Coordinates of C-alpha atoms in Angstrom, one line a residue:
M1 CA 281.4 -13.7 92.4
D2 CA 281.1 -17.0 90.4
K3 CA 278.8 -16.4 87.7
I4 CA 277.3 -20.4 86.7
I5 CA 274.2 -19.1 84.6
S6 CA 273.6 -16.1 82.7
V7 CA 270.9 -15.5 80.3
N8 CA 271.3 -12.9 77.7
G9 CA 268.5 -11.3 75.5
L10 CA 266.3 -14.4 75.8
K11 CA 263.1 -14.2 74.1
K12 CA 260.5 -16.9 73.3
S13 CA 257.3 -16.8 71.1
F14 CA 255.0 -19.2 70.4
G15 CA 253.4 -18.2 67.1
E16 CA 252.6 -14.4 67.0
N17 CA 252.5 -14.3 71.0
E18 CA 255.5 -13.4 72.4
I19 CA 255.9 -14.7 75.9
L20 CA 259.7 -13.3 76.7
K21 CA 260.7 -10.1 75.9
D22 CA 264.5 -9.6 76.1
I23 CA 265.3 -11.1 79.5
N24 CA 268.7 -10.5 81.1
F25 CA 269.9 -11.7 84.4
S26 CA 272.6 -14.0 86.2
V27 CA 272.9 -16.3 89.1
S28 CA 276.1 -17.1 90.5
R29 CA 277.2 -19.9 92.5
G30 CA 275.1 -20.5 96.0
D31 CA 272.6 -18.3 95.0
V32 CA 268.8 -18.9 95.8
T33 CA 267.1 -17.0 93.0
C34 CA 263.3 -16.8 93.5
I35 CA 261.5 -15.3 90.4
I36 CA 257.8 -14.0 91.1
G37 CA 255.4 -12.3 89.6
A38 CA 251.5 -12.6 88.5
S39 CA 250.4 -16.0 86.7
G40 CA 251.3 -15.5 82.9
S41 CA 254.0 -13.5 83.4
G42 CA 256.7 -15.5 81.6
K43 CA 258.2 -17.2 84.8
S44 CA 257.6 -21.0 84.1
T45 CA 258.6 -20.3 80.4
M46 CA 261.4 -18.7 81.2
L47 CA 262.8 -21.9 83.3
R48 CA 261.9 -24.1 80.7
C49 CA 264.1 -22.2 78.6
I50 CA 266.8 -22.6 80.6
N51 CA 266.7 -26.5 81.2
L52 CA 266.1 -26.6 77.0
L53 CA 262.7 -28.0 77.8
E54 CA 261.3 -24.9 75.5
E55 CA 263.7 -23.5 72.6
P56 CA 264.3 -19.8 72.7
T57 CA 263.6 -17.7 69.9
A58 CA 266.2 -15.5 70.6
G59 CA 269.3 -15.0 72.9
E60 CA 271.7 -16.8 75.0
I61 CA 272.1 -19.2 77.9
I62 CA 275.7 -19.0 79.3
Y63 CA 276.2 -22.1 81.7
K64 CA 279.6 -22.0 82.8
G65 CA 281.2 -19.6 79.9
Q66 CA 279.4 -22.0 77.3
N67 CA 276.3 -21.0 75.3
I68 CA 274.3 -24.2 75.7
L69 CA 272.0 -23.5 73.0
K70 CA 274.9 -24.6 70.8
T71 CA 275.3 -27.8 73.4
K72 CA 275.2 -31.3 71.6
N73 CA 274.5 -33.2 74.9
I74 CA 271.2 -31.6 76.0
P75 CA 270.8 -34.8 78.8
A76 CA 274.4 -34.2 80.1
Y77 CA 273.6 -30.5 80.7
R78 CA 270.2 -31.1 82.1
A79 CA 271.8 -33.5 84.6
K80 CA 274.1 -30.6 85.9
V81 CA 270.8 -28.4 85.5
E82 CA 268.4 -30.5 87.1
M83 CA 264.4 -29.4 87.2
V84 CA 261.8 -30.0 89.8
F85 CA 258.5 -29.7 88.4
Q86 CA 255.0 -28.9 89.8
S87 CA 253.6 -32.0 88.5
F88 CA 256.5 -34.1 90.3
N89 CA 257.0 -36.1 86.8
L90 CA 257.7 -39.3 88.7
F91 CA 257.9 -42.7 87.0
E92 CA 255.0 -44.4 87.9
N93 CA 255.8 -48.0 87.3
M94 CA 259.0 -47.7 89.6
T95 CA 259.2 -47.7 93.7
V96 CA 260.3 -44.4 95.1
L97 CA 264.3 -45.8 95.2
K98 CA 264.4 -46.8 91.6
N99 CA 263.0 -43.5 91.0
C100 CA 266.0 -42.0 92.8
M101 CA 268.6 -44.6 90.9
I102 CA 267.3 -44.4 87.5
G103 CA 268.8 -41.1 86.5
Q104 CA 272.4 -42.0 88.1
M105 CA 272.5 -45.3 86.4
K106 CA 271.3 -43.7 82.6
V107 CA 273.0 -40.4 82.7
L108 CA 275.6 -40.6 84.9
K109 CA 276.4 -44.3 84.5
T110 CA 276.7 -45.3 88.3
D111 CA 277.2 -48.3 89.0
K112 CA 273.9 -50.0 90.9
E113 CA 275.3 -50.0 94.2
T114 CA 276.6 -46.4 94.5
A115 CA 273.1 -45.5 92.7
R116 CA 271.4 -47.2 95.5
N117 CA 273.6 -46.0 98.5
E118 CA 273.4 -42.2 97.1
A119 CA 269.5 -42.2 96.6
M120 CA 269.2 -43.7 100.2
H121 CA 271.3 -40.7 101.2
Y122 CA 269.1 -38.3 99.8
L123 CA 265.6 -39.9 100.5
E124 CA 266.8 -39.8 104.1
K125 CA 267.7 -36.0 104.0
V126 CA 263.9 -35.3 102.8
G127 CA 262.5 -37.3 105.0
M128 CA 261.4 -40.4 102.6
A129 CA 263.7 -43.5 103.4
P130 CA 260.4 -45.4 105.0
Y131 CA 258.7 -45.3 101.5
I132 CA 261.7 -46.8 99.1
N133 CA 259.6 -49.4 98.1
A134 CA 256.1 -47.3 97.4
K135 CA 255.0 -46.5 94.0
P136 CA 254.1 -43.1 93.6
R137 CA 250.6 -43.8 93.4
Q138 CA 250.8 -44.5 97.3
L139 CA 252.2 -41.4 98.3
S140 CA 250.7 -38.1 98.9
G141 CA 251.5 -35.2 96.7
G142 CA 253.9 -33.6 99.5
Q143 CA 256.0 -37.0 99.7
K144 CA 255.8 -37.2 96.0
Q145 CA 257.5 -33.8 95.7
R146 CA 260.0 -34.5 98.3
V147 CA 260.6 -37.7 96.5
A148 CA 261.4 -35.4 93.1
I149 CA 263.6 -33.2 95.2
A150 CA 265.7 -36.1 96.3
R151 CA 266.1 -37.5 92.9
A152 CA 267.5 -34.1 91.8
L153 CA 269.9 -33.9 94.5
A154 CA 271.4 -37.6 93.6
M155 CA 272.3 -36.1 90.5
K156 CA 274.6 -34.0 92.1
P157 CA 273.5 -30.9 90.2
D158 CA 275.3 -27.7 90.0
V159 CA 272.0 -25.7 89.8
I160 CA 268.3 -27.2 90.8
L161 CA 265.5 -25.1 89.1
F162 CA 262.1 -25.3 90.7
D163 CA 259.0 -24.6 88.9
E164 CA 256.3 -23.6 91.4
P165 CA 257.5 -26.7 93.6
T166 CA 253.9 -26.4 95.7
S167 CA 251.4 -25.3 93.6
A168 CA 250.0 -28.9 93.5
L169 CA 250.1 -29.6 97.0
D170 CA 247.0 -29.4 99.4
P171 CA 247.9 -26.2 101.8
Q172 CA 248.9 -28.6 104.3
M173 CA 251.6 -30.2 102.5
V174 CA 253.1 -27.0 101.1
G175 CA 255.0 -26.6 104.7
E176 CA 256.6 -29.7 104.5
V177 CA 258.2 -29.2 101.1
L178 CA 259.3 -25.9 101.6
E179 CA 261.0 -26.8 104.7
V180 CA 263.0 -29.5 102.3
I181 CA 263.8 -26.6 100.2
K182 CA 265.0 -24.2 102.9
N183 CA 267.2 -27.0 104.1
I184 CA 268.7 -27.3 101.0
A185 CA 269.5 -23.3 100.6
K186 CA 271.4 -23.6 103.6
E187 CA 273.7 -26.0 102.4
G188 CA 274.7 -23.6 99.9
L189 CA 273.1 -25.4 96.7
T190 CA 272.8 -23.0 93.7
M191 CA 269.0 -22.7 93.1
I192 CA 266.3 -20.7 90.7
I193 CA 262.7 -21.0 92.1
V194 CA 259.7 -19.8 90.6
T195 CA 257.3 -19.7 93.1
H196 CA 254.0 -17.9 94.7
E197 CA 255.0 -18.0 98.5
M198 CA 256.1 -14.7 99.1
A199 CA 256.9 -15.0 102.3
F200 CA 259.2 -18.2 101.6
A201 CA 260.7 -16.3 98.8
R202 CA 261.7 -13.7 101.3
D203 CA 263.0 -16.1 104.0
V204 CA 264.7 -18.3 101.6
S205 CA 266.5 -16.2 98.7
N206 CA 269.1 -13.9 98.4
H207 CA 268.0 -13.0 94.8
V208 CA 264.3 -11.7 93.6
V209 CA 263.7 -11.2 90.2
F210 CA 260.3 -9.8 89.4
M211 CA 258.7 -10.7 86.4
K212 CA 255.5 -9.1 84.5
D213 CA 254.6 -9.4 80.8
G214 CA 257.5 -11.5 79.8
V215 CA 260.1 -9.0 81.0
I216 CA 262.2 -8.6 84.5
C217 CA 260.3 -5.7 85.9
E218 CA 262.7 -5.3 89.1
E219 CA 265.4 -7.6 90.7
G220 CA 267.4 -7.2 93.8
S221 CA 267.7 -8.7 97.5
P222 CA 264.9 -9.9 99.6
D223 CA 264.6 -7.0 101.4
E224 CA 265.0 -4.1 98.3
I225 CA 262.2 -5.9 96.5
F226 CA 260.1 -6.7 99.6
T227 CA 260.6 -3.7 101.7
S228 CA 261.3 -0.8 99.4
P229 CA 260.7 -1.8 96.1
K230 CA 261.6 1.0 93.5
K231 CA 258.9 0.2 90.4
Q232 CA 255.3 1.0 90.9
E233 CA 254.4 -2.2 89.1
T234 CA 256.2 -4.2 92.2
K235 CA 254.3 -2.3 94.8
D236 CA 251.1 -3.1 93.0
F237 CA 251.7 -6.8 92.7
L238 CA 253.0 -7.4 96.3
S239 CA 250.3 -5.0 97.9
R240 CA 247.6 -7.3 96.0
F241 CA 249.5 -10.6 96.7
M242 CA 249.9 -9.7 100.2
N243 CA 246.1 -8.5 100.5
N244 CA 244.9 -11.5 99.0
R245 CA 246.7 -13.9 101.6

C-alpha cells in the first residue's frame, strides 16, 4: 500500500505530564482511520501533533517519505493535511463563501474566480450552497461544521484530520455531519478521524486505532476491534461505551 503518513516513536509532554508515549502507526492512501478511546487518552493531542499545531517532544511524522518536523513550510504542509476542528474555527467576519475561498487564495495562490468555483462545488457537495452569503453566527452548529468540511475539501488535501467533528453539536445535528463524512469516505479521500461515535467508526473506517493512557493499545480492522478485540482494555472500553448509549 502507498503509505502517506507514518508516525514513529511520537511522544508529547506538557511539563512533567507525558500525554503521548511512543506512538507508532501508519496511514495508507485511501484509508479511513478512526481513533477511539476515552477522554484524556491522547487522541486529540496526537492529531494536533500530526498537523503541527502541537510540537512533538520526540519522534517522527513522515509525510510522503519526508520528516515533516523538519519542514520549512508549515502552511504548505497543512494545506495538504487539512484539519476540521470540533469548534469549527470559521472566520466570523466572512461569509460562508469567503470562508471557503480565503485559504485557496492565500495559501494555494488560486485566482479569485477559480477559488469561487471550487468553493461553490464543495459547498454544494455538503448541502450548504444556499447559505453562501450567510455569516457563521447565522448558522446552526451542524451547518458550520459542513462549511468547515467544504473549506477543507476546497484545499484539495491529501489527508483530512477530523478532531471529534460532532462533539460540539446538538444530537439531531450529529447525523447530518456524519452523513457528509461518510459520503466523502466513499470517494476515497484519506481521513484520520478522532470520534466518540462507535457505530460511525465501525461503519466508515477500514482501520481503527484504540488509545488508552497515551499509547496505542490495539489497532486493526473494524471487525477485529468491534467484534473480536484481543486486549482486555479494548473489551472494557467498548462494553462500557456500548452500555452507556
